[in-house]
PDB file of C-alpha atoms in Angstrom:
ATOM      1  CA  MET A   1     -20.858-112.082 -17.646  1.00 47.00           C
ATOM      2  CA  ALA A   2     -23.044-108.642 -17.981  1.00 46.00           C
ATOM      3  CA  LYS A   3     -24.755-106.793 -16.218  1.00 46.00           C
ATOM      4  CA  PRO A   4     -28.209-106.314 -16.318  1.00 45.00           C
ATOM      5  CA  ARG A   5     -29.254-102.944 -17.608  1.00 45.00           C
ATOM      6  CA  HIS A   6     -31.522-101.650 -15.009  1.00 45.00           C
ATOM      7  CA  SER A   7     -30.297-103.922 -12.020  1.00 48.00           C
ATOM      8  CA  ARG A   8     -30.561-100.348  -9.922  1.00 53.00           C
ATOM      9  CA  PHE A   9     -35.316-100.810 -10.724  1.00 57.00           C
ATOM     10  CA  ASP A  10     -34.406-104.723  -9.530  1.00 63.00           C
ATOM     11  CA  CYS A  11     -37.805-105.444  -7.563  1.00 65.00           C
ATOM     12  CA  ASN A  12     -37.869-109.721  -7.571  1.00 71.00           C
ATOM     13  CA  PRO A  13     -41.168-110.690  -6.261  1.00 68.00           C
ATOM     14  CA  GLY A  14     -42.332-109.107  -2.820  1.00 69.00           C
ATOM     15  CA  CYS A  15     -40.591-106.624  -3.765  1.00 83.00           C
ATOM     16  CA  ALA A  16     -42.096-102.990  -2.000  1.00 84.00           C
ATOM     17  CA  VAL A  17     -42.883-101.726  -5.701  1.00 84.00           C
ATOM     18  CA  GLU A  18     -45.020-104.750  -6.817  1.00 85.00           C
ATOM     19  CA  ALA A  19     -46.608-104.911  -3.287  1.00 84.00           C
ATOM     20  CA  ALA A  20     -47.495-101.379  -4.228  1.00 86.00           C
ATOM     21  CA  ILE A  21     -49.000-101.571  -8.072  1.00 87.00           C
ATOM     22  CA  SER A  22     -50.921-105.093  -6.453  1.00 86.00           C
ATOM     23  CA  LEU A  23     -52.830-102.065  -5.111  1.00 87.00           C
ATOM     24  CA  ILE A  24     -53.701-100.617  -8.008  1.00 89.00           C
ATOM     25  CA  ASP A  25     -53.422-103.242 -10.567  1.00 89.00           C
ATOM     26  CA  GLY A  26     -55.934-103.776 -13.268  1.00 84.00           C
ATOM     27  CA  LYS A  27     -58.118-101.869 -15.698  1.00 88.00           C
ATOM     28  CA  TRP A  28     -60.353 -99.911 -12.961  1.00 96.00           C
ATOM     29  CA  LYS A  29     -59.019 -99.412  -9.301  1.00 96.00           C
ATOM     30  CA  SER A  30     -56.749 -95.831  -9.917  1.00 95.00           C
ATOM     31  CA  VAL A  31     -60.001 -95.222 -12.297  1.00 96.00           C
ATOM     32  CA  ILE A  32     -61.778 -95.521  -9.646  1.00 97.00           C
ATOM     33  CA  LEU A  33     -60.156 -94.063  -7.536  1.00 97.00           C
ATOM     34  CA  HIS A  34     -58.503 -91.255  -9.657  1.00 97.00           C
ATOM     35  CA  HIS A  35     -62.626 -90.347  -8.666  1.00 97.00           C
ATOM     36  CA  LEU A  36     -63.077 -90.369  -5.096  1.00 98.00           C
ATOM     37  CA  LEU A  37     -59.692 -88.608  -5.040  1.00 97.00           C
ATOM     38  CA  ALA A  38     -62.422 -86.044  -6.254  1.00 96.00           C
ATOM     39  CA  GLY A  39     -64.627 -85.973  -3.518  1.00 97.00           C
ATOM     40  CA  THR A  40     -67.115 -88.771  -1.687  1.00 98.00           C
ATOM     41  CA  ALA A  41     -69.444 -90.443  -4.683  1.00 98.00           C
ATOM     42  CA  ARG A  42     -72.318 -93.338  -4.356  1.00 97.00           C
ATOM     43  CA  PHE A  43     -72.174 -96.097  -6.452  1.00 97.00           C
ATOM     44  CA  ASN A  44     -74.088 -95.495  -9.829  1.00 96.00           C
ATOM     45  CA  GLU A  45     -72.154 -92.053  -9.485  1.00 97.00           C
ATOM     46  CA  ILE A  46     -68.885 -94.061  -9.698  1.00 98.00           C
ATOM     47  CA  ARG A  47     -71.097 -95.611 -12.585  1.00 97.00           C
ATOM     48  CA  ARG A  48     -71.497 -93.242 -14.438  1.00 96.00           C
ATOM     49  CA  LEU A  49     -67.970 -91.167 -14.177  1.00 96.00           C
ATOM     50  CA  VAL A  50     -66.542 -94.469 -15.393  1.00 94.00           C
ATOM     51  CA  PRO A  51     -68.026 -95.901 -18.566  1.00 92.00           C
ATOM     52  CA  GLY A  52     -67.430 -98.951 -19.419  1.00 92.00           C
ATOM     53  CA  LEU A  53     -67.675-100.043 -16.713  1.00 94.00           C
ATOM     54  CA  THR A  54     -69.862-103.202 -15.634  1.00 96.00           C
ATOM     55  CA  PRO A  55     -71.887-102.723 -11.504  1.00 96.00           C
ATOM     56  CA  ARG A  56     -69.845-106.077 -10.632  1.00 97.00           C
ATOM     57  CA  MET A  57     -66.564-104.742 -11.735  1.00 97.00           C
ATOM     58  CA  LEU A  58     -67.548-102.224  -9.924  1.00 97.00           C
ATOM     59  CA  THR A  59     -68.935-103.851  -6.913  1.00 97.00           C
ATOM     60  CA  ASN A  60     -65.899-106.187  -7.223  1.00 96.00           C
ATOM     61  CA  GLN A  61     -63.155-103.307  -7.479  1.00 97.00           C
ATOM     62  CA  LEU A  62     -65.312-101.415  -5.241  1.00 97.00           C
ATOM     63  CA  ARG A  63     -64.505-104.440  -2.297  1.00 97.00           C
ATOM     64  CA  ASP A  64     -60.938-105.385  -2.906  1.00 96.00           C
ATOM     65  CA  LEU A  65     -59.885-101.074  -2.418  1.00 97.00           C
ATOM     66  CA  GLU A  66     -62.397-101.795   0.703  1.00 97.00           C
ATOM     67  CA  ILE A  67     -60.326-104.377   1.526  1.00 96.00           C
ATOM     68  CA  ASP A  68     -56.654-103.224   0.635  1.00 95.00           C
ATOM     69  CA  GLY A  69     -58.398-100.288   2.942  1.00 96.00           C
ATOM     70  CA  LEU A  70     -57.481 -97.704   0.007  1.00 97.00           C
ATOM     71  CA  VAL A  71     -61.678 -96.799   0.051  1.00 98.00           C
ATOM     72  CA  THR A  72     -63.611 -96.689   3.223  1.00 98.00           C
ATOM     73  CA  ARG A  73     -67.857 -97.629   2.420  1.00 98.00           C
ATOM     74  CA  THR A  74     -70.057 -95.854   4.780  1.00 97.00           C
ATOM     75  CA  VAL A  75     -74.024 -97.305   4.823  1.00 96.00           C
ATOM     76  CA  TYR A  76     -76.484 -95.057   6.001  1.00 95.00           C
ATOM     77  CA  ALA A  77     -78.914 -96.359   8.134  1.00 92.00           C
ATOM     78  CA  GLN A  78     -82.084 -95.184   6.030  1.00 92.00           C
ATOM     79  CA  VAL A  79     -84.424 -96.476   3.712  1.00 90.00           C
ATOM     80  CA  PRO A  80     -84.012 -97.158   0.659  1.00 89.00           C
ATOM     81  CA  PRO A  81     -80.125 -97.661   2.179  1.00 89.00           C
ATOM     82  CA  LYS A  82     -77.936 -94.835   1.279  1.00 95.00           C
ATOM     83  CA  VAL A  83     -73.942 -96.464   0.896  1.00 96.00           C
ATOM     84  CA  GLU A  84     -71.048 -94.316   0.087  1.00 98.00           C
ATOM     85  CA  TYR A  85     -67.549 -94.628  -1.163  1.00 98.00           C
ATOM     86  CA  SER A  86     -64.753 -92.348  -0.269  1.00 98.00           C
ATOM     87  CA  VAL A  87     -60.994 -92.280  -0.213  1.00 98.00           C
ATOM     88  CA  SER A  88     -59.132 -93.659   3.043  1.00 98.00           C
ATOM     89  CA  GLU A  89     -55.852 -91.831   4.493  1.00 98.00           C
ATOM     90  CA  LEU A  90     -53.894 -94.672   2.864  1.00 97.00           C
ATOM     91  CA  GLY A  91     -55.590 -93.951   0.202  1.00 96.00           C
ATOM     92  CA  ARG A  92     -54.568 -90.338  -0.382  1.00 97.00           C
ATOM     93  CA  SER A  93     -51.946 -90.971   0.969  1.00 96.00           C
ATOM     94  CA  LEU A  94     -51.823 -92.409  -3.353  1.00 96.00           C
ATOM     95  CA  GLU A  95     -53.490 -89.261  -4.764  1.00 96.00           C
ATOM     96  CA  PRO A  96     -49.649 -87.868  -5.811  1.00 96.00           C
ATOM     97  CA  ILE A  97     -49.391 -91.190  -7.296  1.00 94.00           C
ATOM     98  CA  ILE A  98     -52.544 -90.929  -9.294  1.00 94.00           C
ATOM     99  CA  GLN A  99     -51.988 -87.465 -10.500  1.00 95.00           C
ATOM    100  CA  ALA A 100     -48.834 -87.810 -11.623  1.00 94.00           C
ATOM    101  CA  LEU A 101     -49.880 -90.944 -13.611  1.00 91.00           C
ATOM    102  CA  ARG A 102     -53.240 -88.601 -14.919  1.00 92.00           C
ATOM    103  CA  ILE A 103     -50.218 -85.796 -15.907  1.00 94.00           C
ATOM    104  CA  TRP A 104     -48.032 -88.795 -18.312  1.00 92.00           C
ATOM    105  CA  GLY A 105     -51.167 -90.312 -19.642  1.00 90.00           C
ATOM    106  CA  THR A 106     -52.647 -86.561 -20.561  1.00 91.00           C
ATOM    107  CA  ASP A 107     -48.541 -85.894 -21.832  1.00 91.00           C
ATOM    108  CA  HIS A 108     -48.591 -89.109 -24.153  1.00 89.00           C
ATOM    109  CA  MET A 109     -51.738 -89.507 -24.919  1.00 85.00           C
ATOM    110  CA  ASP A 110     -50.874 -89.290 -28.681  1.00 85.00           C
ATOM    111  CA  LEU A 111     -48.692 -92.724 -27.985  1.00 82.00           C
ATOM    112  CA  PHE A 112     -51.821 -94.756 -26.946  1.00 75.00           C
ATOM    113  CA  GLN A 113     -53.947 -93.577 -29.796  1.00 78.00           C
ATOM    114  CA  ARG A 114     -51.145 -94.554 -32.402  1.00 75.00           C
ATOM    115  CA  HIS A 115     -50.913 -97.896 -30.809  1.00 66.00           C
ATOM    116  CA  LYS A 116     -54.540 -98.478 -30.692  1.00 66.00           C
ATOM    117  CA  PRO A 117     -55.251-101.574 -32.635  1.00 64.00           C
ATOM    118  CA  SER A 118     -57.636-101.199 -35.571  1.00 59.00           C
ATOM    119  CA  GLU A 119     -59.582-102.839 -37.435  1.00 54.00           C
ATOM    120  CA  PRO A 120     -57.966-103.721 -40.713  1.00 53.00           C
ATOM    121  CA  ASP A 121     -58.503-101.578 -44.131  1.00 54.00           C
ATOM    122  CA  ARG A 122     -60.211-105.112 -46.144  1.00 51.00           C
ATOM    123  CA  LYS A 123     -58.860-103.364 -49.356  1.00 54.00           C
ATOM    124  CA  SER A 124     -55.270-103.384 -48.524  1.00 53.00           C
ATOM    125  CA  MET A 125     -54.936-107.042 -46.658  1.00 52.00           C
ATOM    126  CA  PRO A 126     -54.130-109.373 -49.218  1.00 55.00           C
ATOM    127  CA  GLY A 127     -55.752-112.529 -50.556  1.00 53.00           C
ATOM    128  CA  PRO A 128     -59.448-112.315 -52.048  1.00 54.00           C
ATOM    129  CA  GLN A 129     -61.267-109.592 -52.341  1.00 52.00           C
ATOM    130  CA  PRO A 130     -65.535-109.558 -51.550  1.00 51.00           C
ATOM    131  CA  VAL A 131     -67.057-109.694 -54.427  1.00 53.00           C
ATOM    132  CA  GLY A 132     -69.762-106.993 -55.111  1.00 52.00           C
ATOM    133  CA  PHE A 133     -73.197-108.228 -56.496  1.00 47.00           C
ATOM    134  CA  SER A 134     -74.492-106.185 -60.154  1.00 44.00           C
TER     135      SER A 134
END
């Protein structure tokens, strides 16, 4: 029987790679961490930095990052309430990984653009074509 091609990368359920990735998986967590590595930010600042991220999703992602110990939430006793988010010491330990992802993404941006699904050109598609009115 042939040996698996990538046996040196075997990762059974519960392995360290799976555990590490589970902390930053999803569309937004690593992006949020990337911005918080630049410094402390308030909720709406993060929203402005990450277009397309809904308030509800940001709340959920920040809560998950806080529960996992990657982000610290500081509430100031003032009116109106002031809440700031910053990267914890554990979160800061992910900085080289987040930076490596940023560099890799920058170096391979053309790959993402090439494979991005776009709306097909209807004129080149088989089948009946729309009839224009004269």
